[in-house]
Amino acid sequence: MCPCKTLSVFRREFKSYFDSPVAYVFLVAFLVLVGFLTFGFSSYYERGQAVLTPFFIWHPWVYLLLVPAATMGLWAEERRNGTIELLLTMPITLTEALLGKFLAAWTFIGVGLALTFPILITTSYLGNPDWGAVICGYVGSFFLAGAATAIGVFASSLSRSQVIGFVVALAILFTLLIIGFDPVLGAIAGWGVPTYVTDALSSCSLLKHYMSLGRGVLDFADVGYYVGMIVFMLAAAQYVTDCRKAS
Amino acid sequence: MLKVDNLKKRFGDFEAVKGISFAVEKGEVLGFLGPNGAGKSTTMRMITGFIPPTSGTASICGHDIIKDPIAAKACLGYLPENAPSYRAMTVTEFLTFVARIRGFHGKAARAKVDAALEKARLTNVARQTIDTLSKGYRQRTCFAQAILHDPQVLIMDEPTDGLDPNQKFVVREMIKEMAAEKAIIISTHILEEVDAVCTRALIIAQGEIKADGTPDELRAKDPSGKLDVVFHNLTMGKEGN
């Protein structure tokens, strides 16, 4: 595998976000939503504590809406425009192309996350936050974004329609988020589902692993979960793209 | 330079390509003729490694497209049907992207891009966004990416389809200019293309080769001496008469 080829695809994809207003709309929507939810809904100031919990807690739900928007075109547009035929008849493997696209989308969302730094500055101005927890929160959020992006890449590979790419990614993400939600797990258990099944469902949840990272515990099991999810979704995207590229 | 060996492609119960074999040498421009749905594009997509054949294989400059696809694709220039390109990019950005994928970086990439712009007569629109170009220029932009790395084998799927007579003339001139140095395949259903650029033609219908020869040899297959009559007889059979 050649990193230069992956890098070429990465550069093209990353730049393509900024070639249209998409990038700016996305970044503004991300920052406005995160800011509004943090300050408006989570009583950030009223807590009297210099913590970023009310900020990080909203990230999964903001990603739920915005990551599918950033990933829906990655393969769907290639297929709709026929450029997939151009790309995959050049001396580049599907894995190299797929990785380039995934990394571009992940980095783009990472830029959005990095632009939340004023909230960090505000918190450190108001008090003395636990920097370990802050770093852990950002790492967790970035990995969550990576897993969501990989799910979006997979959804985009399913058809030549961006709308389908968006809706499928949203549905998968929503399912993987709510199965870690206690009321949902309680409802499932209420149907007579055995505990080991609800435990298994809970351990598959994006939310559960995010919450433990958000508490400031950098557990390799959580990081491993996200890496596993990314690898699994990209492998699925590769399989689907390979089978359906000509359709 | 290009060898196609008993290529077959089946989609479910439908056999789109039923065992096609041929070879193209340097200096040859092979016209790949056939009505719509004859299996031309499917065959080209298998030769270029875009879709896998059900059986059979193709080799480009000695590299098997199934066993060694990256080396085979490196020797190949391909202009797909409808000349796709990344329309939000400028012509130069697009060609630079292709150059990088093909392993050229820095000054080498710039030199390749400049040479391709010149050969495809695109220098005056180099900084324009592809989306703003006319169909003829977009076709030539995709043509430029196909010849950027000076490939030994060039495959073009309907390169003049939908172009006005002047644009067709320009594309044909470009093909003639590089014909001596390369093995070229042009798929088309426009018969005038054969006389304009091809040294040899294959007529394909229902996924099979119906005739293979120089334009004069093909004309000799009917007393009228007209290529369109020969084409009609071979591709439609008796029911078409």
PDB file of N, CA, C and O in Angstrom, chain A residues 20-87:
ATOM      1  N   SER A  20     -16.820  24.277  -1.914  1.00  0.00           N
ATOM      2  CA  SER A  20     -18.215  24.700  -1.952  1.00  0.00           C
ATOM      3  C   SER A  20     -18.577  25.239  -0.570  1.00  0.00           C
ATOM      4  O   SER A  20     -17.795  25.102   0.378  1.00  0.00           O
ATOM      5  N   PRO A  21     -19.759  25.841  -0.434  1.00  0.00           N
ATOM      6  CA  PRO A  21     -20.126  26.387   0.896  1.00  0.00           C
ATOM      7  C   PRO A  21     -20.361  25.304   1.940  1.00  0.00           C
ATOM      8  O   PRO A  21     -20.518  25.609   3.116  1.00  0.00           O
ATOM      9  N   VAL A  22     -20.363  24.025   1.520  1.00  0.00           N
ATOM     10  CA  VAL A  22     -20.677  22.910   2.425  1.00  0.00           C
ATOM     11  C   VAL A  22     -19.843  22.972   3.713  1.00  0.00           C
ATOM     12  O   VAL A  22     -20.376  22.873   4.820  1.00  0.00           O
ATOM     13  N   ALA A  23     -18.536  23.170   3.541  1.00  0.00           N
ATOM     14  CA  ALA A  23     -17.642  23.142   4.696  1.00  0.00           C
ATOM     15  C   ALA A  23     -18.020  24.223   5.693  1.00  0.00           C
ATOM     16  O   ALA A  23     -18.086  23.982   6.904  1.00  0.00           O
ATOM     17  N   TYR A  24     -18.289  25.423   5.180  1.00  0.00           N
ATOM     18  CA  TYR A  24     -18.541  26.551   6.071  1.00  0.00           C
ATOM     19  C   TYR A  24     -19.897  26.391   6.761  1.00  0.00           C
ATOM     20  O   TYR A  24     -20.035  26.686   7.948  1.00  0.00           O
ATOM     21  N   VAL A  25     -20.891  25.911   6.015  1.00  0.00           N
ATOM     22  CA  VAL A  25     -22.211  25.663   6.610  1.00  0.00           C
ATOM     23  C   VAL A  25     -22.070  24.616   7.706  1.00  0.00           C
ATOM     24  O   VAL A  25     -22.594  24.755   8.817  1.00  0.00           O
ATOM     25  N   PHE A  26     -21.311  23.547   7.400  1.00  0.00           N
ATOM     26  CA  PHE A  26     -21.115  22.459   8.358  1.00  0.00           C
ATOM     27  C   PHE A  26     -20.438  22.981   9.630  1.00  0.00           C
ATOM     28  O   PHE A  26     -20.897  22.736  10.743  1.00  0.00           O
ATOM     29  N   LEU A  27     -19.340  23.703   9.446  1.00  0.00           N
ATOM     30  CA  LEU A  27     -18.572  24.147  10.611  1.00  0.00           C
ATOM     31  C   LEU A  27     -19.370  25.131  11.464  1.00  0.00           C
ATOM     32  O   LEU A  27     -19.369  25.042  12.693  1.00  0.00           O
ATOM     33  N   VAL A  28     -20.076  26.052  10.802  1.00  0.00           N
ATOM     34  CA  VAL A  28     -20.883  27.017  11.556  1.00  0.00           C
ATOM     35  C   VAL A  28     -22.009  26.281  12.293  1.00  0.00           C
ATOM     36  O   VAL A  28     -22.236  26.511  13.486  1.00  0.00           O
ATOM     37  N   ALA A  29     -22.676  25.340  11.604  1.00  0.00           N
ATOM     38  CA  ALA A  29     -23.768  24.588  12.234  1.00  0.00           C
ATOM     39  C   ALA A  29     -23.237  23.809  13.436  1.00  0.00           C
ATOM     40  O   ALA A  29     -23.868  23.775  14.508  1.00  0.00           O
ATOM     41  N   PHE A  30     -22.068  23.192  13.275  1.00  0.00           N
ATOM     42  CA  PHE A  30     -21.466  22.407  14.361  1.00  0.00           C
ATOM     43  C   PHE A  30     -21.204  23.299  15.581  1.00  0.00           C
ATOM     44  O   PHE A  30     -21.595  22.976  16.702  1.00  0.00           O
ATOM     45  N   LEU A  31     -20.554  24.430  15.334  1.00  0.00           N
ATOM     46  CA  LEU A  31     -20.176  25.298  16.455  1.00  0.00           C
ATOM     47  C   LEU A  31     -21.401  25.941  17.108  1.00  0.00           C
ATOM     48  O   LEU A  31     -21.471  26.042  18.333  1.00  0.00           O
ATOM     49  N   VAL A  32     -22.361  26.357  16.292  1.00  0.00           N
ATOM     50  CA  VAL A  32     -23.576  26.976  16.847  1.00  0.00           C
ATOM     51  C   VAL A  32     -24.343  25.952  17.678  1.00  0.00           C
ATOM     52  O   VAL A  32     -24.753  26.230  18.817  1.00  0.00           O
ATOM     53  N   LEU A  33     -24.500  24.746  17.146  1.00  0.00           N
ATOM     54  CA  LEU A  33     -25.236  23.704  17.865  1.00  0.00           C
ATOM     55  C   LEU A  33     -24.560  23.351  19.181  1.00  0.00           C
ATOM     56  O   LEU A  33     -25.208  23.320  20.240  1.00  0.00           O
ATOM     57  N   VAL A  34     -23.245  23.113  19.124  1.00  0.00           N
ATOM     58  CA  VAL A  34     -22.510  22.736  20.341  1.00  0.00           C
ATOM     59  C   VAL A  34     -22.590  23.866  21.366  1.00  0.00           C
ATOM     60  O   VAL A  34     -22.866  23.638  22.555  1.00  0.00           O
ATOM     61  N   GLY A  35     -22.389  25.097  20.895  1.00  0.00           N
ATOM     62  CA  GLY A  35     -22.425  26.254  21.793  1.00  0.00           C
ATOM     63  C   GLY A  35     -23.800  26.424  22.412  1.00  0.00           C
ATOM     64  O   GLY A  35     -23.937  26.600  23.631  1.00  0.00           O
ATOM     65  N   PHE A  36     -24.821  26.341  21.568  1.00  0.00           N
ATOM     66  CA  PHE A  36     -26.199  26.528  22.042  1.00  0.00           C
ATOM     67  C   PHE A  36     -26.567  25.466  23.081  1.00  0.00           C
ATOM     68  O   PHE A  36     -27.118  25.773  24.140  1.00  0.00           O
ATOM     69  N   LEU A  37     -26.222  24.207  22.777  1.00  0.00           N
ATOM     70  CA  LEU A  37     -26.579  23.122  23.694  1.00  0.00           C
ATOM     71  C   LEU A  37     -25.809  23.237  25.010  1.00  0.00           C
ATOM     72  O   LEU A  37     -26.348  23.005  26.087  1.00  0.00           O
ATOM     73  N   THR A  38     -24.525  23.613  24.899  1.00  0.00           N
ATOM     74  CA  THR A  38     -23.692  23.718  26.105  1.00  0.00           C
ATOM     75  C   THR A  38     -24.180  24.846  27.017  1.00  0.00           C
ATOM     76  O   THR A  38     -24.395  24.656  28.211  1.00  0.00           O
ATOM     77  N   PHE A  39     -24.347  26.016  26.440  1.00  0.00           N
ATOM     78  CA  PHE A  39     -24.690  27.183  27.265  1.00  0.00           C
ATOM     79  C   PHE A  39     -26.201  27.285  27.520  1.00  0.00           C
ATOM     80  O   PHE A  39     -26.617  27.754  28.567  1.00  0.00           O
ATOM     81  N   GLY A  40     -27.007  26.863  26.556  1.00  0.00           N
ATOM     82  CA  GLY A  40     -28.447  27.023  26.663  1.00  0.00           C
ATOM     83  C   GLY A  40     -29.129  25.911  27.431  1.00  0.00           C
ATOM     84  O   GLY A  40     -30.027  26.162  28.230  1.00  0.00           O
ATOM     85  N   PHE A  41     -28.704  24.680  27.214  1.00  0.00           N
ATOM     86  CA  PHE A  41     -29.423  23.540  27.785  1.00  0.00           C
ATOM     87  C   PHE A  41     -28.748  22.935  29.014  1.00  0.00           C
ATOM     88  O   PHE A  41     -29.396  22.291  29.810  1.00  0.00           O
ATOM     89  N   SER A  42     -27.430  23.068  29.080  1.00  0.00           N
ATOM     90  CA  SER A  42     -26.720  22.334  30.133  1.00  0.00           C
ATOM     91  C   SER A  42     -26.385  23.190  31.348  1.00  0.00           C
ATOM     92  O   SER A  42     -25.655  22.752  32.230  1.00  0.00           O
ATOM     93  N   SER A  43     -26.892  24.409  31.397  1.00  0.00           N
ATOM     94  CA  SER A  43     -26.645  25.310  32.533  1.00  0.00           C
ATOM     95  C   SER A  43     -25.155  25.387  32.865  1.00  0.00           C
ATOM     96  O   SER A  43     -24.740  25.145  33.998  1.00  0.00           O
ATOM     97  N   TYR A  44     -24.368  25.673  31.829  1.00  0.00           N
ATOM     98  CA  TYR A  44     -22.911  25.703  31.971  1.00  0.00           C
ATOM     99  C   TYR A  44     -22.474  26.682  33.064  1.00  0.00           C
ATOM    100  O   TYR A  44     -21.677  26.354  33.931  1.00  0.00           O
ATOM    101  N   TYR A  45     -23.036  27.906  33.024  1.00  0.00           N
ATOM    102  CA  TYR A  45     -22.613  28.931  33.998  1.00  0.00           C
ATOM    103  C   TYR A  45     -23.184  28.666  35.390  1.00  0.00           C
ATOM    104  O   TYR A  45     -22.518  28.877  36.397  1.00  0.00           O
ATOM    105  N   GLU A  46     -24.439  28.176  35.410  1.00  0.00           N
ATOM    106  CA  GLU A  46     -25.122  28.026  36.692  1.00  0.00           C
ATOM    107  C   GLU A  46     -24.507  26.941  37.575  1.00  0.00           C
ATOM    108  O   GLU A  46     -24.741  26.902  38.781  1.00  0.00           O
ATOM    109  N   ARG A  47     -23.716  26.054  36.972  1.00  0.00           N
ATOM    110  CA  ARG A  47     -23.146  24.957  37.753  1.00  0.00           C
ATOM    111  C   ARG A  47     -22.138  25.437  38.794  1.00  0.00           C
ATOM    112  O   ARG A  47     -21.923  24.797  39.805  1.00  0.00           O
ATOM    113  N   GLY A  48     -21.451  26.546  38.437  1.00  0.00           N
ATOM    114  CA  GLY A  48     -20.420  27.047  39.341  1.00  0.00           C
ATOM    115  C   GLY A  48     -19.188  26.173  39.391  1.00  0.00           C
ATOM    116  O   GLY A  48     -18.398  26.221  40.323  1.00  0.00           O
ATOM    117  N   GLN A  49     -19.026  25.315  38.370  1.00  0.00           N
ATOM    118  CA  GLN A  49     -17.842  24.436  38.330  1.00  0.00           C
ATOM    119  C   GLN A  49     -17.143  24.596  36.976  1.00  0.00           C
ATOM    120  O   GLN A  49     -17.826  24.738  35.946  1.00  0.00           O
ATOM    121  N   ALA A  50     -15.803  24.560  36.999  1.00  0.00           N
ATOM    122  CA  ALA A  50     -15.058  24.671  35.738  1.00  0.00           C
ATOM    123  C   ALA A  50     -14.897  23.283  35.125  1.00  0.00           C
ATOM    124  O   ALA A  50     -13.818  22.694  35.139  1.00  0.00           O
ATOM    125  N   VAL A  51     -15.994  22.732  34.636  1.00  0.00           N
ATOM    126  CA  VAL A  51     -15.946  21.403  33.999  1.00  0.00           C
ATOM    127  C   VAL A  51     -16.536  21.492  32.588  1.00  0.00           C
ATOM    128  O   VAL A  51     -17.354  22.361  32.294  1.00  0.00           O
ATOM    129  N   LEU A  52     -16.089  20.558  31.728  1.00  0.00           N
ATOM    130  CA  LEU A  52     -16.573  20.572  30.339  1.00  0.00           C
ATOM    131  C   LEU A  52     -17.613  19.476  30.077  1.00  0.00           C
ATOM    132  O   LEU A  52     -17.981  19.250  28.929  1.00  0.00           O
ATOM    133  N   THR A  53     -18.064  18.832  31.154  1.00  0.00           N
ATOM    134  CA  THR A  53     -19.078  17.776  30.978  1.00  0.00           C
ATOM    135  C   THR A  53     -20.302  18.282  30.200  1.00  0.00           C
ATOM    136  O   THR A  53     -20.766  17.608  29.282  1.00  0.00           O
ATOM    137  N   PRO A  54     -20.844  19.465  30.544  1.00  0.00           N
ATOM    138  CA  PRO A  54     -22.023  19.925  29.788  1.00  0.00           C
ATOM    139  C   PRO A  54     -21.731  20.196  28.319  1.00  0.00           C
ATOM    140  O   PRO A  54     -22.657  20.327  27.515  1.00  0.00           O
ATOM    141  N   PHE A  55     -20.438  20.288  27.982  1.00  0.00           N
ATOM    142  CA  PHE A  55     -20.034  20.493  26.582  1.00  0.00           C
ATOM    143  C   PHE A  55     -19.922  19.139  25.865  1.00  0.00           C
ATOM    144  O   PHE A  55     -20.531  18.919  24.814  1.00  0.00           O
ATOM    145  N   PHE A  56     -19.207  18.208  26.467  1.00  0.00           N
ATOM    146  CA  PHE A  56     -18.960  16.916  25.801  1.00  0.00           C
ATOM    147  C   PHE A  56     -20.228  16.062  25.678  1.00  0.00           C
ATOM    148  O   PHE A  56     -20.351  15.277  24.747  1.00  0.00           O
ATOM    149  N   ILE A  57     -21.126  16.238  26.630  1.00  0.00           N
ATOM    150  CA  ILE A  57     -22.306  15.359  26.674  1.00  0.00           C
ATOM    151  C   ILE A  57     -23.165  15.463  25.400  1.00  0.00           C
ATOM    152  O   ILE A  57     -23.857  14.513  25.016  1.00  0.00           O
ATOM    153  N   TRP A  58     -23.068  16.592  24.711  1.00  0.00           N
ATOM    154  CA  TRP A  58     -23.909  16.788  23.519  1.00  0.00           C
ATOM    155  C   TRP A  58     -23.266  16.293  22.230  1.00  0.00           C
ATOM    156  O   TRP A  58     -23.936  16.214  21.193  1.00  0.00           O
ATOM    157  N   HIS A  59     -21.964  16.014  22.264  1.00  0.00           N
ATOM    158  CA  HIS A  59     -21.261  15.671  21.013  1.00  0.00           C
ATOM    159  C   HIS A  59     -21.898  14.511  20.234  1.00  0.00           C
ATOM    160  O   HIS A  59     -22.054  14.610  19.018  1.00  0.00           O
ATOM    161  N   PRO A  60     -22.286  13.395  20.912  1.00  0.00           N
ATOM    162  CA  PRO A  60     -22.856  12.287  20.129  1.00  0.00           C
ATOM    163  C   PRO A  60     -24.069  12.724  19.318  1.00  0.00           C
ATOM    164  O   PRO A  60     -24.257  12.287  18.184  1.00  0.00           O
ATOM    165  N   TRP A  61     -24.880  13.616  19.888  1.00  0.00           N
ATOM    166  CA  TRP A  61     -26.135  14.006  19.215  1.00  0.00           C
ATOM    167  C   TRP A  61     -25.874  15.007  18.100  1.00  0.00           C
ATOM    168  O   TRP A  61     -26.597  15.036  17.104  1.00  0.00           O
ATOM    169  N   VAL A  62     -24.843  15.808  18.275  1.00  0.00           N
ATOM    170  CA  VAL A  62     -24.468  16.735  17.184  1.00  0.00           C
ATOM    171  C   VAL A  62     -23.854  15.934  16.035  1.00  0.00           C
ATOM    172  O   VAL A  62     -24.174  16.166  14.862  1.00  0.00           O
ATOM    173  N   TYR A  63     -23.000  14.953  16.360  1.00  0.00           N
ATOM    174  CA  TYR A  63     -22.425  14.091  15.316  1.00  0.00           C
ATOM    175  C   TYR A  63     -23.515  13.313  14.581  1.00  0.00           C
ATOM    176  O   TYR A  63     -23.417  13.086  13.377  1.00  0.00           O
ATOM    177  N   LEU A  64     -24.524  12.906  15.328  1.00  0.00           N
ATOM    178  CA  LEU A  64     -25.624  12.141  14.732  1.00  0.00           C
ATOM    179  C   LEU A  64     -26.221  12.892  13.539  1.00  0.00           C
ATOM    180  O   LEU A  64     -26.537  12.300  12.511  1.00  0.00           O
ATOM    181  N   LEU A  65     -26.355  14.196  13.682  1.00  0.00           N
ATOM    182  CA  LEU A  65     -26.946  14.993  12.604  1.00  0.00           C
ATOM    183  C   LEU A  65     -25.924  15.397  11.545  1.00  0.00           C
ATOM    184  O   LEU A  65     -26.224  15.384  10.352  1.00  0.00           O
ATOM    185  N   LEU A  66     -24.721  15.755  11.992  1.00  0.00           N
ATOM    186  CA  LEU A  66     -23.795  16.397  11.050  1.00  0.00           C
ATOM    187  C   LEU A  66     -22.821  15.452  10.345  1.00  0.00           C
ATOM    188  O   LEU A  66     -22.448  15.713   9.207  1.00  0.00           O
ATOM    189  N   VAL A  67     -22.411  14.371  11.012  1.00  0.00           N
ATOM    190  CA  VAL A  67     -21.451  13.479  10.355  1.00  0.00           C
ATOM    191  C   VAL A  67     -22.056  12.851   9.086  1.00  0.00           C
ATOM    192  O   VAL A  67     -21.400  12.837   8.036  1.00  0.00           O
ATOM    193  N   PRO A  68     -23.309  12.360   9.114  1.00  0.00           N
ATOM    194  CA  PRO A  68     -23.868  11.820   7.861  1.00  0.00           C
ATOM    195  C   PRO A  68     -23.873  12.854   6.733  1.00  0.00           C
ATOM    196  O   PRO A  68     -23.685  12.517   5.569  1.00  0.00           O
ATOM    197  N   ALA A  69     -24.048  14.140   7.105  1.00  0.00           N
ATOM    198  CA  ALA A  69     -24.042  15.187   6.074  1.00  0.00           C
ATOM    199  C   ALA A  69     -22.654  15.333   5.453  1.00  0.00           C
ATOM    200  O   ALA A  69     -22.516  15.627   4.264  1.00  0.00           O
ATOM    201  N   ALA A  70     -21.619  15.107   6.275  1.00  0.00           N
ATOM    202  CA  ALA A  70     -20.257  15.255   5.766  1.00  0.00           C
ATOM    203  C   ALA A  70     -19.794  14.036   4.979  1.00  0.00           C
ATOM    204  O   ALA A  70     -18.859  14.121   4.173  1.00  0.00           O
ATOM    205  N   THR A  71     -20.419  12.882   5.199  1.00  0.00           N
ATOM    206  CA  THR A  71     -19.930  11.654   4.571  1.00  0.00           C
ATOM    207  C   THR A  71     -20.816  11.146   3.431  1.00  0.00           C
ATOM    208  O   THR A  71     -20.386  10.304   2.652  1.00  0.00           O
ATOM    209  N   MET A  72     -22.041  11.666   3.344  1.00  0.00           N
ATOM    210  CA  MET A  72     -23.017  11.057   2.417  1.00  0.00           C
ATOM    211  C   MET A  72     -22.565  11.060   0.963  1.00  0.00           C
ATOM    212  O   MET A  72     -22.955  10.187   0.192  1.00  0.00           O
ATOM    213  N   GLY A  73     -21.724  12.009   0.587  1.00  0.00           N
ATOM    214  CA  GLY A  73     -21.349  12.090  -0.826  1.00  0.00           C
ATOM    215  C   GLY A  73     -20.080  11.328  -1.182  1.00  0.00           C
ATOM    216  O   GLY A  73     -19.743  11.202  -2.361  1.00  0.00           O
ATOM    217  N   LEU A  74     -19.372  10.804  -0.171  1.00  0.00           N
ATOM    218  CA  LEU A  74     -18.021  10.294  -0.419  1.00  0.00           C
ATOM    219  C   LEU A  74     -17.968   9.257  -1.546  1.00  0.00           C
ATOM    220  O   LEU A  74     -17.147   9.352  -2.449  1.00  0.00           O
ATOM    221  N   TRP A  75     -18.824   8.241  -1.491  1.00  0.00           N
ATOM    222  CA  TRP A  75     -18.872   7.255  -2.581  1.00  0.00           C
ATOM    223  C   TRP A  75     -20.054   7.488  -3.505  1.00  0.00           C
ATOM    224  O   TRP A  75     -19.984   7.230  -4.696  1.00  0.00           O
ATOM    225  N   ALA A  76     -21.179   7.975  -2.918  1.00  0.00           N
ATOM    226  CA  ALA A  76     -22.395   8.143  -3.733  1.00  0.00           C
ATOM    227  C   ALA A  76     -22.127   9.088  -4.912  1.00  0.00           C
ATOM    228  O   ALA A  76     -22.537   8.808  -6.044  1.00  0.00           O
ATOM    229  N   GLU A  77     -21.403  10.186  -4.660  1.00  0.00           N
ATOM    230  CA  GLU A  77     -21.118  11.143  -5.730  1.00  0.00           C
ATOM    231  C   GLU A  77     -20.199  10.547  -6.792  1.00  0.00           C
ATOM    232  O   GLU A  77     -20.356  10.800  -7.978  1.00  0.00           O
ATOM    233  N   GLU A  78     -19.229   9.739  -6.345  1.00  0.00           N
ATOM    234  CA  GLU A  78     -18.306   9.099  -7.293  1.00  0.00           C
ATOM    235  C   GLU A  78     -19.092   8.209  -8.251  1.00  0.00           C
ATOM    236  O   GLU A  78     -18.813   8.159  -9.445  1.00  0.00           O
ATOM    237  N   ARG A  79     -20.078   7.506  -7.686  1.00  0.00           N
ATOM    238  CA  ARG A  79     -20.856   6.592  -8.525  1.00  0.00           C
ATOM    239  C   ARG A  79     -21.820   7.351  -9.416  1.00  0.00           C
ATOM    240  O   ARG A  79     -22.017   7.011 -10.569  1.00  0.00           O
ATOM    241  N   ARG A  80     -22.427   8.403  -8.877  1.00  0.00           N
ATOM    242  CA  ARG A  80     -23.402   9.169  -9.665  1.00  0.00           C
ATOM    243  C   ARG A  80     -22.702   9.866 -10.843  1.00  0.00           C
ATOM    244  O   ARG A  80     -23.228   9.914 -11.943  1.00  0.00           O
ATOM    245  N   ASN A  81     -21.515  10.398 -10.605  1.00  0.00           N
ATOM    246  CA  ASN A  81     -20.805  11.112 -11.672  1.00  0.00           C
ATOM    247  C   ASN A  81     -19.977  10.202 -12.567  1.00  0.00           C
ATOM    248  O   ASN A  81     -19.430  10.659 -13.563  1.00  0.00           O
ATOM    249  N   GLY A  82     -19.822   8.952 -12.188  1.00  0.00           N
ATOM    250  CA  GLY A  82     -19.011   8.025 -12.979  1.00  0.00           C
ATOM    251  C   GLY A  82     -17.516   8.153 -12.728  1.00  0.00           C
ATOM    252  O   GLY A  82     -16.712   7.463 -13.353  1.00  0.00           O
ATOM    253  N   THR A  83     -17.113   9.032 -11.798  1.00  0.00           N
ATOM    254  CA  THR A  83     -15.679   9.205 -11.535  1.00  0.00           C
ATOM    255  C   THR A  83     -15.081   7.993 -10.830  1.00  0.00           C
ATOM    256  O   THR A  83     -13.869   7.823 -10.825  1.00  0.00           O
ATOM    257  N   ILE A  84     -15.947   7.142 -10.257  1.00  0.00           N
ATOM    258  CA  ILE A  84     -15.438   5.925  -9.611  1.00  0.00           C
ATOM    259  C   ILE A  84     -14.717   5.051 -10.650  1.00  0.00           C
ATOM    260  O   ILE A  84     -13.714   4.402 -10.346  1.00  0.00           O
ATOM    261  N   GLU A  85     -15.213   5.090 -11.894  1.00  0.00           N
ATOM    262  CA  GLU A  85     -14.593   4.294 -12.964  1.00  0.00           C
ATOM    263  C   GLU A  85     -13.202   4.846 -13.305  1.00  0.00           C
ATOM    264  O   GLU A  85     -12.277   4.100 -13.593  1.00  0.00           O
ATOM    265  N   LEU A  86     -13.118   6.161 -13.204  1.00  0.00           N
ATOM    266  CA  LEU A  86     -11.829   6.821 -13.468  1.00  0.00           C
ATOM    267  C   LEU A  86     -10.843   6.484 -12.343  1.00  0.00           C
ATOM    268  O   LEU A  86      -9.707   6.074 -12.583  1.00  0.00           O
ATOM    269  N   LEU A  87     -11.316   6.650 -11.115  1.00  0.00           N
ATOM    270  CA  LEU A  87     -10.455   6.469  -9.950  1.00  0.00           C
ATOM    271  C   LEU A  87      -9.939   5.038  -9.845  1.00  0.00           C
ATOM    272  O   LEU A  87      -8.748   4.801  -9.635  1.00  0.00           O
TER     273      LEU A  87
END
